[in-house]
Amino acid sequence: MALTAEWAAAWLRECARVMTEHRSELIELDRAIGDADHGENMHRGFAAVAEKLNAAEAASTPGEVLKLSAMTLMSTVGGAAGPLYGTAFLRAATGLGDAAEVDADAVVVMLTAARDGVVARGKAEPGDKTMVDAWTPAVEAAETSVSAGASAAEALKAAANAAQAGAAATEPLIARKGRASYLGERSAGHRDPGAVSTGLILQAAADSAGDML
Amino acid sequence: MTVGLVIVSHSAKIADGVCELAAQMAPDVPLIAAGGTDDVPPRIGTGFQKVQDALVEAERGSGVVVLTDLGSAVMTAEMALEFLDGDARSAVRIARAALVEGSIAAAVRAQSGGSLDEVVDHAESAIVSIDPGALEPFVSHGAAVPSDGPAPPAAGPSVVGEWDLPNPMGLHARPAAVLARELTDMDVEVSINGVDAKSVMLLMSLGLGQGRKLSASASGPDAQRAIDYIGDKVTGGFGET
């Protein structure tokens, strides 16, 4: 089954469920090197997205779903994740345009647009111990798998795995962007909460695509 | 109408406080606080909708300068800007300045009729060096760090004046603004104790308390007027004695 607007809505609802489940974990990660609000902010933001999706008429394209989500995240998250994920979903929506379905190539386009949006907004580079360290390997893994003939769902799975590996790899890094950068060397030894939540979001995308197969 | 300011902070109290402080010196400038999230009551964070609304409210036809605190306030402000259409966007600037110092400098410049570019410039040049060792009892800013090089050569004969500060609070924010605001409109190069007397922030950073000596030197067509003005205000204790 193709990845339609229905998939996109299922993805965002899964994000809401996963953020609730991992709320405490994200709070703890952020308490170590930030302001301890990431878990609460993500939980709140995606819960609002799920509510919006329930209230709105069913969108006809995946792009519409992502755009609605972007606008909701920007207004409800509050922390740095609001503008960052807001931009990511908005650029992803723009990348998909009016297409009714997301095929394998469109997965790469969508993830690349999202990653570029995050980089443009937060001005972080790979290695700065931010969510860019999850997005960038995700984009690369999706590209590699699609050029080897992977389906859209397989590309999402590859991206999710790479994002989670990327998030794990932020542990020894010293933060150079965001609130954690104030801690300098003391930021080493903890995974970056934003990179972890990016892994969760992409895992949710892959899982909801897998459910549709 | 003057350039408007939007103050974006993670904390509603900080945003309100900065507006309150700046309003003292810039009563006619639209100062719009956009602090905390969009929730009621606001949480710590920044709200996209709140910033968007503030941008509209602050615009009175002369443009808007946005001042921000930490990282995500900058990101939220940038997003809000991207959502404006081209014309509206070109009338909004985000100043890269320390929130409190930058806001006050921007507000004072806006109050005296500064253009959008001038207000941004003032905000961005309002960097105050904090030297705890030189802190004085009445002034929260540290001693001034006058620019390293010698002052630019004065054009024409210079006029000087020297007075003791009589008012108990010394050269704090309001008197500094009283001096800088008026001097800015004169055709004069004027310094007080080695710093540019047209800069509120530099005057404040001198940390001059009661009884300290204030030496002014002015050159240019309005030199005498400038010195007379400073002398008049200082000896009058800025109306505070």
Short mmCIF file of C-alpha atoms in Angstrom, two decimals:
data_model
loop_
_atom_site.label_atom_id
_atom_site.label_comp_id
_atom_site.label_asym_id
_atom_site.label_seq_id
_atom_site.Cartn_x
_atom_site.Cartn_y
_atom_site.Cartn_z
CA MET A 1 0.00 0.00 0.00
CA ALA A 2 1.22 3.45 -0.90
CA LEU A 3 1.97 6.12 1.64
CA THR A 4 -1.05 8.41 1.47
CA ALA A 5 -2.52 11.21 3.58
CA GLU A 6 -3.89 8.45 5.76
CA TRP A 7 -0.34 7.23 6.39
CA ALA A 8 0.81 10.75 7.24
CA ALA A 9 -2.00 11.14 9.78
CA ALA A 10 -1.19 7.74 11.25
CA TRP A 11 2.47 8.80 11.49
CA LEU A 12 1.64 11.95 13.44
CA ARG A 13 -0.73 10.08 15.76
CA GLU A 14 2.00 7.55 16.37
CA CYS A 15 4.36 10.44 17.17
CA ALA A 16 1.87 11.65 19.77
CA ARG A 17 1.68 8.18 21.32
CA VAL A 18 5.45 7.71 21.31
CA MET A 19 6.14 11.17 22.79
CA THR A 20 3.77 10.42 25.64
CA GLU A 21 5.49 7.08 26.19
CA HIS A 22 8.99 8.63 26.13
CA ARG A 23 8.06 11.86 27.91
CA SER A 24 9.99 11.06 31.09
CA GLU A 25 13.02 9.75 29.24
CA LEU A 26 13.27 12.95 27.18
CA ILE A 27 12.79 15.07 30.28
CA GLU A 28 15.64 13.22 32.01
CA LEU A 29 17.94 13.57 28.99
CA ASP A 30 17.18 17.27 28.82
CA ARG A 31 17.57 17.71 32.56
CA ALA A 32 21.15 16.47 32.24
CA ILE A 33 22.26 19.00 29.65
CA GLY A 34 19.42 21.45 29.06
CA ASP A 35 16.34 22.90 30.69
CA ALA A 36 14.38 19.68 31.25
CA ASP A 37 11.46 20.78 29.09
CA HIS A 38 11.95 18.72 25.95
CA GLY A 39 9.82 15.74 27.00
CA GLU A 40 6.96 17.91 28.15
CA ASN A 41 7.17 20.15 25.10
CA MET A 42 7.20 17.25 22.63
CA HIS A 43 4.37 15.49 24.44
CA ARG A 44 2.30 18.66 24.45
CA GLY A 45 3.08 19.58 20.84
CA PHE A 46 2.26 16.23 19.28
CA ALA A 47 -0.81 15.75 21.47
CA ALA A 48 -2.03 19.06 20.03
CA VAL A 49 -1.24 17.82 16.53
CA ALA A 50 -3.24 14.63 17.09
CA GLU A 51 -6.14 16.69 18.39
CA LYS A 52 -5.97 18.98 15.36
CA LEU A 53 -5.98 15.98 13.02
CA ASN A 54 -9.04 14.58 14.76
CA ALA A 55 -10.87 17.88 14.57
CA ALA A 56 -9.92 18.81 10.99
CA GLU A 57 -11.48 17.31 7.91
CA ALA A 58 -9.39 14.47 6.57
CA ALA A 59 -6.59 15.98 4.51
CA SER A 60 -6.31 14.79 0.93
CA THR A 61 -2.51 14.80 0.64
CA PRO A 62 0.39 13.89 2.94
CA GLY A 63 1.75 17.39 2.40
CA GLU A 64 -1.41 18.92 3.88
CA VAL A 65 -1.11 16.74 6.98
CA LEU A 66 2.52 17.74 7.48
CA LYS A 67 1.74 21.41 7.03
CA LEU A 68 -1.07 21.33 9.57
CA SER A 69 1.29 19.56 11.96
CA ALA A 70 4.02 22.14 11.40
CA MET A 71 1.74 25.05 12.21
CA THR A 72 0.46 23.32 15.33
CA LEU A 73 3.95 22.44 16.58
CA MET A 74 5.15 26.00 16.16
CA SER A 75 2.38 27.34 18.33
CA THR A 76 2.29 24.68 21.02
CA VAL A 77 5.78 23.31 21.68
CA GLY A 78 7.30 26.43 23.22
CA GLY A 79 10.94 25.37 23.39
CA ALA A 80 13.54 25.33 20.63
CA ALA A 81 11.93 22.16 19.27
CA GLY A 82 8.90 24.23 18.18
CA PRO A 83 10.54 26.28 15.47
CA LEU A 84 12.92 23.42 14.60
CA TYR A 85 10.34 20.67 14.09
CA GLY A 86 7.88 23.27 12.77
CA THR A 87 10.38 24.15 10.07
CA ALA A 88 11.21 20.48 9.44
CA PHE A 89 7.58 19.50 8.85
CA LEU A 90 6.83 22.65 6.89
CA ARG A 91 9.76 22.13 4.53
CA ALA A 92 8.90 18.44 4.24
CA ALA A 93 5.35 19.46 3.25
CA THR A 94 6.71 21.87 0.66
CA GLY A 95 9.00 19.13 -0.65
CA LEU A 96 6.04 16.78 -1.15
CA GLY A 97 3.86 19.42 -2.80
CA ASP A 98 0.42 18.24 -3.92
CA ALA A 99 1.43 14.62 -4.46
CA ALA A 100 -1.27 12.22 -3.27
CA GLU A 101 1.26 9.55 -2.36
CA VAL A 102 4.81 9.43 -1.07
CA ASP A 103 6.97 7.05 -3.11
CA ALA A 104 10.55 6.05 -2.35
CA ASP A 105 12.07 9.06 -4.12
CA ALA A 106 9.65 11.36 -2.33
CA VAL A 107 10.80 9.94 1.02
CA VAL A 108 14.30 11.14 0.21
CA VAL A 109 13.00 14.52 -0.96
CA MET A 110 10.89 14.87 2.18
CA LEU A 111 13.66 13.95 4.62
CA THR A 112 16.23 16.09 2.82
CA ALA A 113 13.92 19.11 2.90
CA ALA A 114 13.24 18.54 6.60
CA ARG A 115 16.94 18.23 7.43
CA ASP A 116 17.81 21.33 5.38
CA GLY A 117 15.09 23.22 7.22
CA VAL A 118 16.47 22.22 10.60
CA VAL A 119 19.99 23.25 9.56
CA ALA A 120 18.76 26.59 8.19
CA ARG A 121 16.76 27.34 11.33
CA GLY A 122 19.19 26.19 14.01
CA LYS A 123 22.44 26.81 12.12
CA ALA A 124 23.98 23.67 13.59
CA GLU A 125 26.36 21.38 11.76
CA PRO A 126 26.92 17.65 12.08
CA GLY A 127 28.92 16.99 15.23
CA ASP A 128 27.45 19.90 17.19
CA LYS A 129 25.43 17.46 19.34
CA THR A 130 22.02 18.46 18.07
CA MET A 131 19.15 16.86 16.16
CA VAL A 132 21.15 17.47 12.99
CA ASP A 133 23.25 14.47 14.10
CA ALA A 134 20.14 12.30 13.72
CA TRP A 135 18.66 13.94 10.61
CA THR A 136 21.83 13.85 8.52
CA PRO A 137 22.55 10.09 8.76
CA ALA A 138 18.82 9.50 8.25
CA VAL A 139 18.85 11.37 4.96
CA GLU A 140 21.99 9.56 3.84
CA ALA A 141 20.60 6.14 4.75
CA ALA A 142 17.35 6.85 2.91
CA GLU A 143 19.27 7.93 -0.17
CA THR A 144 21.49 4.86 -0.13
CA SER A 145 18.61 2.45 0.34
CA VAL A 146 16.48 4.05 -2.37
CA SER A 147 19.30 3.96 -4.89
CA ALA A 148 19.61 0.26 -4.07
CA GLY A 149 15.93 -0.18 -4.95
CA ALA A 150 14.23 0.12 -1.56
CA SER A 151 10.52 0.91 -1.23
CA ALA A 152 9.24 4.00 0.56
CA ALA A 153 8.57 2.01 3.73
CA GLU A 154 12.04 0.41 3.58
CA ALA A 155 13.63 3.83 3.06
CA LEU A 156 11.84 5.13 6.16
CA LYS A 157 13.02 2.14 8.14
CA ALA A 158 16.62 2.72 7.05
CA ALA A 159 16.27 6.40 7.94
CA ALA A 160 14.85 5.60 11.39
CA ASN A 161 17.64 3.15 12.17
CA ALA A 162 20.29 5.63 11.08
CA ALA A 163 18.68 8.44 13.07
CA GLN A 164 18.69 6.34 16.22
CA ALA A 165 22.30 5.34 15.67
CA GLY A 166 23.10 9.01 15.11
CA ALA A 167 21.33 9.95 18.34
CA ALA A 168 23.27 7.31 20.28
CA ALA A 169 26.49 8.64 18.75
CA THR A 170 25.86 12.11 20.22
CA GLU A 171 26.64 10.77 23.70
CA PRO A 172 30.39 11.48 23.80
CA LEU A 173 30.13 14.76 21.91
CA ILE A 174 30.60 18.21 23.41
CA ALA A 175 27.67 20.44 22.53
CA ARG A 176 28.41 23.42 20.33
CA LYS A 177 24.83 24.65 19.77
CA GLY A 178 21.77 25.14 21.88
CA ARG A 179 21.38 25.36 25.62
CA ALA A 180 23.72 22.42 26.23
CA SER A 181 26.61 24.37 24.69
CA TYR A 182 26.69 26.51 27.84
CA LEU A 183 27.85 23.40 29.69
CA GLY A 184 30.91 22.92 27.51
CA GLU A 185 32.73 19.69 28.34
CA ARG A 186 30.14 18.76 30.93
CA SER A 187 27.70 18.12 28.07
CA ALA A 188 29.70 15.01 27.09
CA GLY A 189 28.38 11.68 28.38
CA HIS A 190 24.71 12.36 27.60
CA ARG A 191 22.69 11.79 24.46
CA ASP A 192 21.20 14.89 22.89
CA PRO A 193 17.45 15.00 23.59
CA GLY A 194 16.63 16.55 20.21
CA ALA A 195 18.54 13.84 18.36
CA VAL A 196 16.69 11.22 20.40
CA SER A 197 13.28 12.73 19.62
CA THR A 198 14.18 12.87 15.93
CA GLY A 199 14.91 9.13 16.12
CA LEU A 200 11.50 8.60 17.69
CA ILE A 201 9.71 10.64 15.02
CA LEU A 202 11.37 8.77 12.17
CA GLN A 203 10.75 5.42 13.88
CA ALA A 204 7.08 6.40 14.08
CA ALA A 205 7.13 7.20 10.35
CA ALA A 206 8.62 3.78 9.58
CA ASP A 207 6.27 1.92 11.91
CA SER A 208 3.15 3.53 10.50
CA ALA A 209 4.39 2.80 6.98
CA GLY A 210 5.08 -0.82 7.98
CA ASP A 211 1.55 -1.14 9.34
CA MET A 212 0.20 -0.10 5.97
CA LEU A 213 2.02 -2.83 4.04
CA MET B 1 5.06 57.35 14.60
CA THR B 2 8.35 55.93 15.81
CA VAL B 3 9.92 52.59 15.06
CA GLY B 4 8.31 49.93 17.25
CA LEU B 5 10.06 47.27 19.32
CA VAL B 6 9.08 43.69 20.00
CA ILE B 7 10.74 42.06 23.00
CA VAL B 8 10.88 38.27 22.70
CA SER B 9 11.94 36.38 25.81
CA HIS B 10 11.45 32.90 27.19
CA SER B 11 9.99 34.50 30.25
CA ALA B 12 6.90 36.72 30.18
CA LYS B 13 8.25 38.53 33.23
CA ILE B 14 11.52 39.34 31.50
CA ALA B 15 9.76 40.62 28.38
CA ASP B 16 7.37 42.74 30.44
CA GLY B 17 10.23 44.00 32.61
CA VAL B 18 12.36 45.03 29.65
CA CYS B 19 9.40 46.95 28.20
CA GLU B 20 8.80 48.61 31.54
CA LEU B 21 12.44 49.63 31.84
CA ALA B 22 12.69 50.90 28.27
CA ALA B 23 9.37 52.77 28.49
CA GLN B 24 10.86 54.97 31.21
CA MET B 25 13.22 56.42 28.66
CA ALA B 26 11.07 56.04 25.57
CA PRO B 27 7.50 56.90 26.48
CA ASP B 28 6.30 57.28 22.90
CA VAL B 29 7.78 54.12 21.43
CA PRO B 30 5.50 51.11 20.93
CA LEU B 31 7.13 48.47 23.15
CA ILE B 32 5.40 45.14 22.76
CA ALA B 33 6.30 42.22 25.01
CA ALA B 34 6.15 38.72 23.57
CA GLY B 35 7.37 36.62 26.47
CA GLY B 36 6.67 32.98 27.24
CA THR B 37 4.60 30.49 25.29
CA ASP B 38 1.18 30.97 23.70
CA ASP B 39 -0.47 29.21 26.66
CA VAL B 40 -2.52 31.06 29.28
CA PRO B 41 -0.81 31.58 31.65
CA PRO B 42 2.36 31.43 29.57
CA ARG B 43 4.96 28.77 30.27
CA ILE B 44 8.68 29.36 29.89
CA GLY B 45 9.43 29.26 26.17
CA THR B 46 8.49 31.26 23.11
CA GLY B 47 5.20 31.37 21.23
CA PHE B 48 4.95 31.72 17.48
CA GLN B 49 1.47 33.26 17.58
CA LYS B 50 2.46 35.68 20.30
CA VAL B 51 5.42 36.95 18.30
CA GLN B 52 3.32 37.25 15.14
CA ASP B 53 0.68 39.29 16.97
CA ALA B 54 3.33 41.48 18.58
CA LEU B 55 4.87 42.27 15.19
CA VAL B 56 1.50 43.54 13.97
CA GLU B 57 0.89 45.54 17.13
CA ALA B 58 4.32 47.21 17.11
CA GLU B 59 4.10 48.33 13.50
CA ARG B 60 2.95 51.95 13.37
CA GLY B 61 4.26 52.70 9.92
CA SER B 62 7.97 53.13 10.62
CA GLY B 63 9.05 49.51 10.96
CA VAL B 64 9.76 47.16 13.84
CA VAL B 65 12.94 45.98 15.54
CA VAL B 66 12.82 42.63 17.33
CA LEU B 67 15.05 41.95 20.34
CA THR B 68 15.43 38.43 21.65
CA ASP B 69 17.02 36.48 24.45
CA LEU B 70 18.22 32.88 24.06
CA GLY B 71 18.38 30.69 20.96
CA SER B 72 14.82 29.57 20.41
CA ALA B 73 13.53 33.12 20.78
CA VAL B 74 15.68 33.97 17.77
CA MET B 75 14.35 30.96 15.86
CA THR B 76 10.73 31.77 16.68
CA ALA B 77 11.23 35.38 15.63
CA GLU B 78 12.84 34.28 12.36
CA MET B 79 9.92 31.94 11.66
CA ALA B 80 7.38 34.67 12.33
CA LEU B 81 9.26 36.90 9.89
CA GLU B 82 9.16 34.23 7.21
CA PHE B 83 5.39 34.18 7.49
CA LEU B 84 5.06 37.91 6.74
CA ASP B 85 4.58 38.95 3.14
CA GLY B 86 7.47 40.69 1.38
CA ASP B 87 6.59 44.32 2.20
CA ALA B 88 5.82 43.69 5.82
CA ARG B 89 8.96 41.58 6.19
CA SER B 90 11.26 44.28 4.81
CA ALA B 91 10.08 46.59 7.62
CA VAL B 92 11.12 44.20 10.38
CA ARG B 93 14.67 43.60 11.66
CA ILE B 94 16.01 41.22 14.24
CA ALA B 95 18.76 42.93 16.20
CA ARG B 96 21.75 40.84 17.28
CA ALA B 97 22.06 42.43 20.66
CA ALA B 98 22.01 41.66 24.35
CA LEU B 99 18.34 41.86 25.32
CA VAL B 100 18.31 44.43 28.10
CA GLU B 101 21.08 46.73 26.93
CA GLY B 102 20.06 46.44 23.28
CA SER B 103 16.41 47.13 24.00
CA ILE B 104 17.15 50.26 25.98
CA ALA B 105 19.54 51.60 23.39
CA ALA B 106 17.05 50.83 20.61
CA ALA B 107 14.14 52.38 22.48
CA VAL B 108 16.03 55.59 23.15
CA ARG B 109 17.06 55.87 19.51
CA ALA B 110 13.50 55.19 18.37
CA GLN B 111 12.20 57.80 20.82
CA SER B 112 14.42 60.42 19.20
CA GLY B 113 13.04 59.60 15.77
CA GLY B 114 15.71 57.20 14.56
CA SER B 115 15.17 55.28 11.35
CA LEU B 116 14.82 51.50 11.31
CA ASP B 117 18.51 51.11 10.44
CA GLU B 118 19.61 53.54 13.15
CA VAL B 119 17.56 51.80 15.80
CA VAL B 120 19.09 48.44 14.84
CA ASP B 121 22.57 49.97 14.86
CA HIS B 122 22.10 51.38 18.32
CA ALA B 123 20.82 48.10 19.65
CA GLU B 124 23.74 46.21 18.17
CA SER B 125 26.40 48.61 19.38
CA ALA B 126 25.09 48.65 22.95
CA ILE B 127 27.59 46.24 24.33
CA VAL B 128 28.52 46.98 27.89
CA SER B 129 31.61 45.48 29.40
CA ILE B 130 30.95 44.15 32.85
CA ASP B 131 33.88 44.44 35.17
CA PRO B 132 32.77 43.39 38.65
CA GLY B 133 35.85 44.92 40.23
CA ALA B 134 34.81 48.31 39.05
CA LEU B 135 31.15 48.08 40.01
CA GLU B 136 29.88 51.07 41.86
CA PRO B 137 27.19 51.01 44.50
CA PHE B 138 24.51 52.77 42.52
CA VAL B 139 25.15 51.54 39.04
CA SER B 140 24.70 47.99 37.99
CA HIS B 141 26.97 48.24 35.00
CA GLY B 142 30.69 48.00 35.36
CA ALA B 143 33.17 50.67 34.61
CA ALA B 144 33.27 51.83 31.08
CA VAL B 145 35.83 50.54 28.73
CA PRO B 146 36.46 53.52 26.51
CA SER B 147 37.57 52.62 23.04
CA ASP B 148 41.26 51.85 22.87
CA GLY B 149 42.31 54.31 20.23
CA PRO B 150 42.41 58.04 20.83
CA ALA B 151 39.20 59.91 20.26
CA PRO B 152 38.72 61.03 16.66
CA PRO B 153 40.27 64.46 16.07
CA ALA B 154 37.77 67.15 16.84
CA ALA B 155 36.69 69.47 14.10
CA GLY B 156 37.07 73.07 15.11
CA PRO B 157 37.74 74.51 18.53
CA SER B 158 36.56 72.42 21.40
CA VAL B 159 34.56 73.52 24.38
CA VAL B 160 34.95 71.80 27.70
CA GLY B 161 33.12 71.71 30.97
CA GLU B 162 33.52 69.99 34.32
CA TRP B 163 30.99 69.44 37.08
CA ASP B 164 30.40 67.25 40.15
CA LEU B 165 27.37 65.00 40.00
CA PRO B 166 24.96 66.20 42.68
CA ASN B 167 22.11 63.72 42.37
CA PRO B 168 22.14 60.72 44.73
CA MET B 169 21.66 58.12 42.02
CA GLY B 170 24.45 59.44 39.83
CA LEU B 171 24.48 58.98 36.08
CA HIS B 172 22.00 56.11 35.93
CA ALA B 173 19.73 55.18 33.05
CA ARG B 174 17.33 58.10 33.04
CA PRO B 175 19.89 60.93 33.24
CA ALA B 176 22.06 59.12 30.70
CA ALA B 177 19.09 59.07 28.35
CA VAL B 178 18.30 62.72 29.03
CA LEU B 179 21.81 63.65 27.91
CA ALA B 180 22.17 61.26 25.00
CA ARG B 181 18.75 61.97 23.55
CA GLU B 182 19.25 65.71 23.28
CA LEU B 183 22.92 65.55 22.25
CA THR B 184 22.11 63.13 19.44
CA ASP B 185 20.11 65.86 17.73
CA MET B 186 22.95 68.39 17.88
CA ASP B 187 25.66 68.90 15.29
CA VAL B 188 28.48 68.15 17.68
CA GLU B 189 31.16 65.62 18.60
CA VAL B 190 30.84 65.31 22.32
CA SER B 191 32.38 63.06 24.91
CA ILE B 192 31.93 62.67 28.65
CA ASN B 193 34.81 61.14 30.62
CA GLY B 194 36.17 59.77 27.38
CA VAL B 195 33.07 58.06 26.02
CA ASP B 196 30.63 59.13 23.33
CA ALA B 197 28.01 61.20 25.14
CA LYS B 198 25.39 60.34 22.51
CA SER B 199 25.36 56.74 23.67
CA VAL B 200 23.11 55.97 26.63
CA MET B 201 24.83 52.67 27.17
CA LEU B 202 28.33 54.10 27.22
CA LEU B 203 27.27 56.87 29.60
CA MET B 204 25.66 54.34 31.92
CA SER B 205 28.69 52.13 31.70
CA LEU B 206 30.84 54.90 33.19
CA GLY B 207 29.23 54.02 36.47
CA LEU B 208 29.42 57.57 37.77
CA GLY B 209 27.94 57.86 41.25
CA GLN B 210 27.08 60.91 43.33
CA GLY B 211 29.96 63.32 43.85
CA ARG B 212 31.98 62.00 40.94
CA LYS B 213 33.47 64.41 38.45
CA LEU B 214 31.97 64.64 35.00
CA SER B 215 34.20 66.13 32.30
CA ALA B 216 32.73 66.92 28.93
CA SER B 217 34.47 67.97 25.76
CA ALA B 218 32.66 69.06 22.63
CA SER B 219 33.56 70.26 19.18
CA GLY B 220 31.58 71.28 16.12
CA PRO B 221 28.96 73.94 15.38
CA ASP B 222 26.81 73.09 18.41
CA ALA B 223 29.73 72.59 20.84
CA GLN B 224 28.86 75.48 23.12
CA ARG B 225 25.17 74.53 23.13
CA ALA B 226 26.05 70.95 24.02
CA ILE B 227 28.25 71.94 26.93
CA ASP B 228 25.65 74.41 28.18
CA TYR B 229 23.01 71.71 27.98
CA ILE B 230 25.09 69.16 29.88
CA GLY B 231 26.05 71.74 32.52
CA ASP B 232 22.46 72.80 32.96
CA LYS B 233 21.25 69.22 33.44
CA VAL B 234 24.10 68.14 35.71
CA THR B 235 24.02 71.13 38.00
CA GLY B 236 20.25 70.75 38.18
CA GLY B 237 20.81 67.18 39.38
CA PHE B 238 18.64 65.96 36.51
CA GLY B 239 15.70 67.14 38.55
CA GLU B 240 16.44 64.50 41.16
CA THR B 241 18.05 66.44 43.94
#
